[in-house]
Amino acid sequence: MSVLRFRLQVYPLHSSVTLEEQNVIDFCLARRMVCDQETNYQSLRLTWASKTNCNQRRGRAGRVSKGYCYRLVSKEFWRNEITDYMIPEMLLAPLTTIMLKVKLLDMGDPRSILSTALSPPNLGDIVKTVLQLKEMGALSAKSDGRGQNDDGELTFLGRVLAHLPVDLYLGKIIVLGHIFGCLDECLIIAQTDSRTTRPICSHTSKLAFALGTPSDSLGFVNAFKAWHLSKKKGQLRLPKDEFDWGKENFIQIKRIREVAELYDDLKKRVSNFNMHVPESIQSMDYTSTHRQKFLLQVVIAGAHYPNYFVQGELDEDLASRDLNGFNPRTTVMLKNLPPYPFLYYKQLQSLFRLCGQVKAISFEGTRAYVEFYKTSQGAGVLPEVSLALLLAQQSAPLELPVFSIEQIEIGAGVNVDFQSQSVCPVGVMNMTFDPDKLPPNPLFVVNITEVVDVGHFWGFRADEASLTKQRRLTAEINSCTLCPVTVSLYPNLLCLAPYSEANEQDMYYRAKILHMRGNTVEVFFLDFGNTAVVASSSLRELPPDIQSHPFQAQEFQVIGMQPSAKSIILGNQWSSQARERFVTLVKSRSLIVSLYSILHGVNRVQLLIHTDTSTNVVDIMQNHEALMSLYKDMEEGTYVPNSASSSWKDPFLPTPQALLHGPHSPYKMSFHSLNHKTLYKSVNIERISINSLALNENPQNKHQKMLVAGTVSVNASGTCILLKDTSIMPDIPGLPALLTMLFTPVMELRTNEERTCYTGALCGLGCNAQTKEGTRDIELTFDVKFDVEDITEINALRVAINRLVCEGPNGTMHLGPDRIRQLQDDCRDGITRLFTKSPPREAVTPVFYEKTDKWNQVDPALQMDIVDPGEGKTRGVLFQLHPVTLLNS
């Protein structure tokens, strides 16, 4: 890298600028927030400034003495093209806040009132604003029939939004937070923006604060609470202590103090609407904490309707081939390496030293696969992987200085193990399976030693040959003179550790350190698969000759098993009862497994257990046929490993610098909009978002996965959508459809031709009376089975929500604290019931409706309107109830 890249240019403020330096070059351009005509999304666009703007800029030259201003346009262009004045903001920006103020005054038709403005907005912009306010629930979706309310009646939500000094969608989060009993957290979210954390360097901290939940908003809530708790405990009494805490956690202390002040102000404002944060928040148990987190995710989704996006499909087989079978949770890939890339392993190790401890770097052709140490069994995507992927978002690509021809010795692909500091030759790395590591038959016995989770366990083969190997190895280890470990202990260090059953003498076995805990360490036994906590002083050095034997422990996962929605919502991937049941069935037992596939070093198997009931799982892995064909080839004696890659024969063309492509992962998530008007636009997530680097950890699950965006904007050409403040919703089958049906203003159900089942729903504001078309509609296609009971449950929940946010004598303003808590419990219980249906909703093949985005496709005689039982006693309700399309029995 050139030294010039580190040269800094320092410019003094205008008060200390010399006379000859007080020159200004004006390009006559300005950035303005405008509204996209097609989507109504805002975007910051570069436009020509006005003469008044340019003259104001000219004043910056010569603040204290004579200066010069140069305008980089021709005189003719200045005279004819540069306007005298800028277009007023009212003609460019959304009118949502102005419209709410007008409706609050209740002085008549908003069109008539706004037409009296000095620069009246276009009628089309007023119509779009009304539709947007109806969409978010600030105005009722239906007219009450009176002239002044043809644009919809102001709801309780709209009244609150008109009085809050925050973005309308953030104001809606506050109201929904009141409904679902998480107002405290929602007041914190309402103060967030992109300036809260430092970009890039704070990514590790973001991951830590998110606590495994892929949400920018929840990450900030946890960060704010951590700061507030530290203050409350007196740990940040001194400014230096607070500053050091912010520096350590990459949090801007000045900004978080501002949030605290605004939080207190907002809490006072919402109390005027009978929305209160409990004075003493009770401590919650494990289940309650995770349920609260799920409710917050629902609130975020409800507030930002219809900014809904679903994950694009991922071909797991192609992704696995692209990553050469490496585990995407631990590995990233680089492309465009120079010829003989194995010679650059030290430079590559240096490039990734700030990301984490590199376990190995493997090479094939011009690619490198960087694998990080996995310090726990069964963990998700490593933070080291996320940090490595973040390197690709830097402004300058990664570079390698290319060796000269004299420095290069012709070689072949290698696998570099940094723990042993060895460089071992390997063959071409595009083989899916290593036949030497496969059992002689896909049906074999496993001794299960450690259960990670339901359907996920460690064990070792229990055939006679494998057991004989283990006995010999154990005898060899314990017959040697064992020496204490001479190096400082660290995670992933290979060693010998003691283990004994009850009333037996300690025996030493090969192990790997997982975690260090003072004078003890947690170790993983590499030949058995179980873990134990032992004294640090009891560890012994692992002799090199004993280390060379292949490790016997293997990781297994039962195919097709996934947790229920109830387990996800209440905090565990599986309920404690389900886990205990599985442990009882399998741990410390020898059971028969049928090998289905091998992916990322994990054996995907069918587990044969003799029980009173049996469960058939769906075959979902893509490489099953490849594995079976390999067994067939081995039986026939025709299996031949692939020869070395021909890329090594390419002539060497030296270049001074090699610009690397990546790091990246083929498992990176992509998303597309559910909104029919933006369905085919490309979608990008803001770089500083926690989800800009999100990987698909479960590509075998084919149901839709959902992302919600707090802010959506478009580029100048309108071809690309940019998402900010994103949250990925829990991986529950049917969740995208349930959330959309719950929070949409109007819905029309779709059925199959026989009208025996629901196949989807059209969600939006209904058919526009003038255009006969919808606006910003979402056409849902169900991938799980929904029935009349589900629609009834959604309507019941909408009724419960309306009771908490309505006006009139029975409205929110007149409710006591006990009644509010009771209604909040109704809403919370309704959400839990909706997403934890038992038995779970059946997966179905999506059936796409022929006339998409077309309203009024249901015969009125087959549509049963549902009436809110409280209608007439309240007004300004948030949700109308969905009509139910009758099915043939």
CSV table of N, CA and C in Angstrom, one decimal, residues 746-804:
chain,number,residue,atom,x,y,z
A,746,VAL,N,-56.7,-4.1,5.5
A,746,VAL,CA,-57.8,-4.8,4.8
A,746,VAL,C,-57.2,-6.1,4.2
A,747,MET,N,-58.0,-7.2,4.2
A,747,MET,CA,-57.5,-8.4,3.7
A,747,MET,C,-58.6,-9.2,2.9
A,748,GLU,N,-58.3,-9.8,1.8
A,748,GLU,CA,-59.2,-10.6,1.1
A,748,GLU,C,-58.5,-12.0,0.9
A,749,LEU,N,-59.2,-13.0,1.3
A,749,LEU,CA,-58.6,-14.4,1.3
A,749,LEU,C,-58.7,-15.0,-0.1
A,750,ARG,N,-57.7,-15.8,-0.5
A,750,ARG,CA,-57.7,-16.5,-1.7
A,750,ARG,C,-57.9,-18.0,-1.4
A,751,THR,N,-58.6,-18.7,-2.3
A,751,THR,CA,-58.9,-20.1,-2.2
A,751,THR,C,-58.5,-20.8,-3.5
A,752,ASN,N,-58.4,-22.2,-3.4
A,752,ASN,CA,-58.2,-23.0,-4.6
A,752,ASN,C,-59.5,-23.0,-5.4
A,753,GLU,N,-59.5,-23.6,-6.6
A,753,GLU,CA,-60.7,-23.6,-7.5
A,753,GLU,C,-61.8,-24.3,-6.8
A,754,GLU,N,-61.5,-25.4,-6.1
A,754,GLU,CA,-62.6,-26.2,-5.4
A,754,GLU,C,-63.1,-25.5,-4.2
A,755,ARG,N,-62.4,-24.5,-3.7
A,755,ARG,CA,-62.8,-23.7,-2.5
A,755,ARG,C,-62.8,-24.6,-1.3
A,756,THR,N,-61.8,-25.5,-1.2
A,756,THR,CA,-61.7,-26.4,-0.1
A,756,THR,C,-60.6,-26.0,0.9
A,757,CYS,N,-59.7,-25.0,0.5
A,757,CYS,CA,-58.7,-24.5,1.4
A,757,CYS,C,-58.3,-23.1,1.0
A,758,TYR,N,-57.7,-22.4,1.9
A,758,TYR,CA,-57.1,-21.1,1.6
A,758,TYR,C,-55.7,-21.3,1.1
A,759,THR,N,-55.4,-20.5,0.0
A,759,THR,CA,-54.1,-20.6,-0.6
A,759,THR,C,-53.3,-19.3,-0.4
A,760,GLY,N,-53.9,-18.3,0.0
A,760,GLY,CA,-53.2,-17.0,0.2
A,760,GLY,C,-54.1,-15.9,0.6
A,761,ALA,N,-53.7,-14.7,0.5
A,761,ALA,CA,-54.5,-13.5,0.8
A,761,ALA,C,-53.9,-12.3,0.2
A,762,LEU,N,-54.7,-11.4,-0.2
A,762,LEU,CA,-54.3,-10.0,-0.7
A,762,LEU,C,-54.5,-9.1,0.5
A,763,CYS,N,-53.4,-8.4,0.8
A,763,CYS,CA,-53.4,-7.5,2.0
A,763,CYS,C,-53.0,-6.1,1.5
A,764,GLY,N,-53.7,-5.1,2.1
A,764,GLY,CA,-53.5,-3.7,1.7
A,764,GLY,C,-54.6,-2.8,2.2
A,765,LEU,N,-55.0,-1.9,1.4
A,765,LEU,CA,-56.0,-0.9,1.7
A,765,LEU,C,-57.3,-1.2,1.0
A,766,GLY,N,-57.3,-2.3,0.2
A,766,GLY,CA,-58.5,-2.5,-0.6
A,766,GLY,C,-58.5,-1.8,-1.9
A,767,CYS,N,-59.6,-1.9,-2.6
A,767,CYS,CA,-59.7,-1.3,-4.0
A,767,CYS,C,-59.9,0.1,-3.9
A,768,ASN,N,-59.1,0.9,-4.6
A,768,ASN,CA,-59.3,2.4,-4.6
A,768,ASN,C,-60.5,2.7,-5.5
A,769,ALA,N,-61.4,3.6,-4.9
A,769,ALA,CA,-62.7,3.9,-5.6
A,769,ALA,C,-62.4,4.6,-6.9
A,770,GLN,N,-61.4,5.4,-7.1
A,770,GLN,CA,-61.1,6.1,-8.3
A,770,GLN,C,-60.4,5.2,-9.3
A,771,THR,N,-59.3,4.6,-8.9
A,771,THR,CA,-58.4,3.9,-9.8
A,771,THR,C,-58.8,2.4,-10.0
A,772,LYS,N,-59.7,1.9,-9.1
A,772,LYS,CA,-60.1,0.5,-9.1
A,772,LYS,C,-58.9,-0.4,-8.8
A,773,GLU,N,-57.8,0.1,-8.3
A,773,GLU,CA,-56.6,-0.7,-8.0
A,773,GLU,C,-56.2,-0.5,-6.6
A,774,GLY,N,-55.3,-1.4,-6.1
A,774,GLY,CA,-54.8,-1.3,-4.8
A,774,GLY,C,-53.5,-0.4,-4.8
A,775,THR,N,-53.0,-0.2,-3.6
A,775,THR,CA,-51.7,0.5,-3.5
A,775,THR,C,-50.8,-0.1,-2.4
A,776,ARG,N,-49.6,-0.4,-2.8
A,776,ARG,CA,-48.6,-1.0,-1.9
A,776,ARG,C,-49.2,-2.3,-1.3
A,777,ASP,N,-49.9,-3.1,-2.2
A,777,ASP,CA,-50.5,-4.3,-1.7
A,777,ASP,C,-49.4,-5.4,-1.5
A,778,ILE,N,-49.8,-6.4,-0.7
A,778,ILE,CA,-48.9,-7.6,-0.5
A,778,ILE,C,-49.8,-8.8,-0.9
A,779,GLU,N,-49.3,-9.5,-1.9
A,779,GLU,CA,-50.0,-10.8,-2.3
A,779,GLU,C,-49.3,-11.9,-1.6
A,780,LEU,N,-50.0,-12.5,-0.6
A,780,LEU,CA,-49.4,-13.6,0.2
A,780,LEU,C,-49.8,-15.0,-0.5
A,781,THR,N,-48.8,-15.9,-0.5
A,781,THR,CA,-49.0,-17.2,-0.9
A,781,THR,C,-48.6,-18.1,0.2
A,782,PHE,N,-49.6,-18.9,0.8
A,782,PHE,CA,-49.3,-19.6,2.0
A,782,PHE,C,-48.4,-20.8,1.7
A,783,ASP,N,-47.5,-21.0,2.6
A,783,ASP,CA,-46.7,-22.3,2.6
A,783,ASP,C,-46.9,-23.2,3.8
A,784,VAL,N,-47.9,-22.8,4.6
A,784,VAL,CA,-48.5,-23.6,5.7
A,784,VAL,C,-50.0,-23.5,5.6
A,785,LYS,N,-50.7,-24.5,6.1
A,785,LYS,CA,-52.1,-24.5,6.0
A,785,LYS,C,-52.8,-23.6,7.1
A,786,PHE,N,-53.6,-22.7,6.6
A,786,PHE,CA,-54.4,-21.9,7.5
A,786,PHE,C,-55.9,-22.2,7.3
A,787,ASP,N,-56.7,-22.1,8.4
A,787,ASP,CA,-58.1,-22.5,8.3
A,787,ASP,C,-58.9,-21.3,8.9
A,788,VAL,N,-60.2,-21.5,9.0
A,788,VAL,CA,-61.1,-20.5,9.6
A,788,VAL,C,-60.8,-20.2,11.0
A,789,GLU,N,-60.3,-21.2,11.7
A,789,GLU,CA,-59.9,-21.0,13.1
A,789,GLU,C,-58.8,-20.0,13.2
A,790,ASP,N,-57.8,-20.0,12.3
A,790,ASP,CA,-56.7,-19.1,12.3
A,790,ASP,C,-57.2,-17.7,12.1
A,791,ILE,N,-58.1,-17.5,11.1
A,791,ILE,CA,-58.6,-16.1,10.8
A,791,ILE,C,-59.4,-15.6,12.0
A,792,THR,N,-60.1,-16.5,12.6
A,792,THR,CA,-60.9,-16.1,13.8
A,792,THR,C,-60.0,-15.7,14.9
A,793,GLU,N,-58.9,-16.4,15.1
A,793,GLU,CA,-57.9,-16.0,16.1
A,793,GLU,C,-57.3,-14.6,15.8
A,794,ILE,N,-57.0,-14.4,14.5
A,794,ILE,CA,-56.4,-13.1,14.1
A,794,ILE,C,-57.4,-12.0,14.4
A,795,ASN,N,-58.7,-12.2,14.1
A,795,ASN,CA,-59.7,-11.2,14.4
A,795,ASN,C,-59.9,-10.9,15.9
A,796,ALA,N,-59.8,-12.0,16.7
A,796,ALA,CA,-59.9,-11.9,18.1
A,796,ALA,C,-58.8,-11.0,18.7
A,797,LEU,N,-57.6,-11.2,18.1
A,797,LEU,CA,-56.5,-10.4,18.6
A,797,LEU,C,-56.6,-9.0,18.2
A,798,ARG,N,-57.1,-8.7,17.0
A,798,ARG,CA,-57.4,-7.3,16.5
A,798,ARG,C,-58.4,-6.6,17.4
A,799,VAL,N,-59.4,-7.4,17.8
A,799,VAL,CA,-60.4,-6.8,18.8
A,799,VAL,C,-59.7,-6.5,20.1
A,800,ALA,N,-58.9,-7.4,20.6
A,800,ALA,CA,-58.2,-7.1,21.9
A,800,ALA,C,-57.3,-5.8,21.7
A,801,ILE,N,-56.6,-5.7,20.6
A,801,ILE,CA,-55.8,-4.5,20.4
A,801,ILE,C,-56.7,-3.2,20.3
A,802,ASN,N,-57.8,-3.3,19.6
A,802,ASN,CA,-58.7,-2.1,19.5
A,802,ASN,C,-59.2,-1.7,20.9
A,803,ARG,N,-59.4,-2.6,21.8
A,803,ARG,CA,-59.9,-2.2,23.1
A,803,ARG,C,-58.9,-1.3,23.9
A,804,LEU,N,-57.6,-1.5,23.5
A,804,LEU,CA,-56.6,-0.7,24.2
A,804,LEU,C,-56.3,0.6,23.5
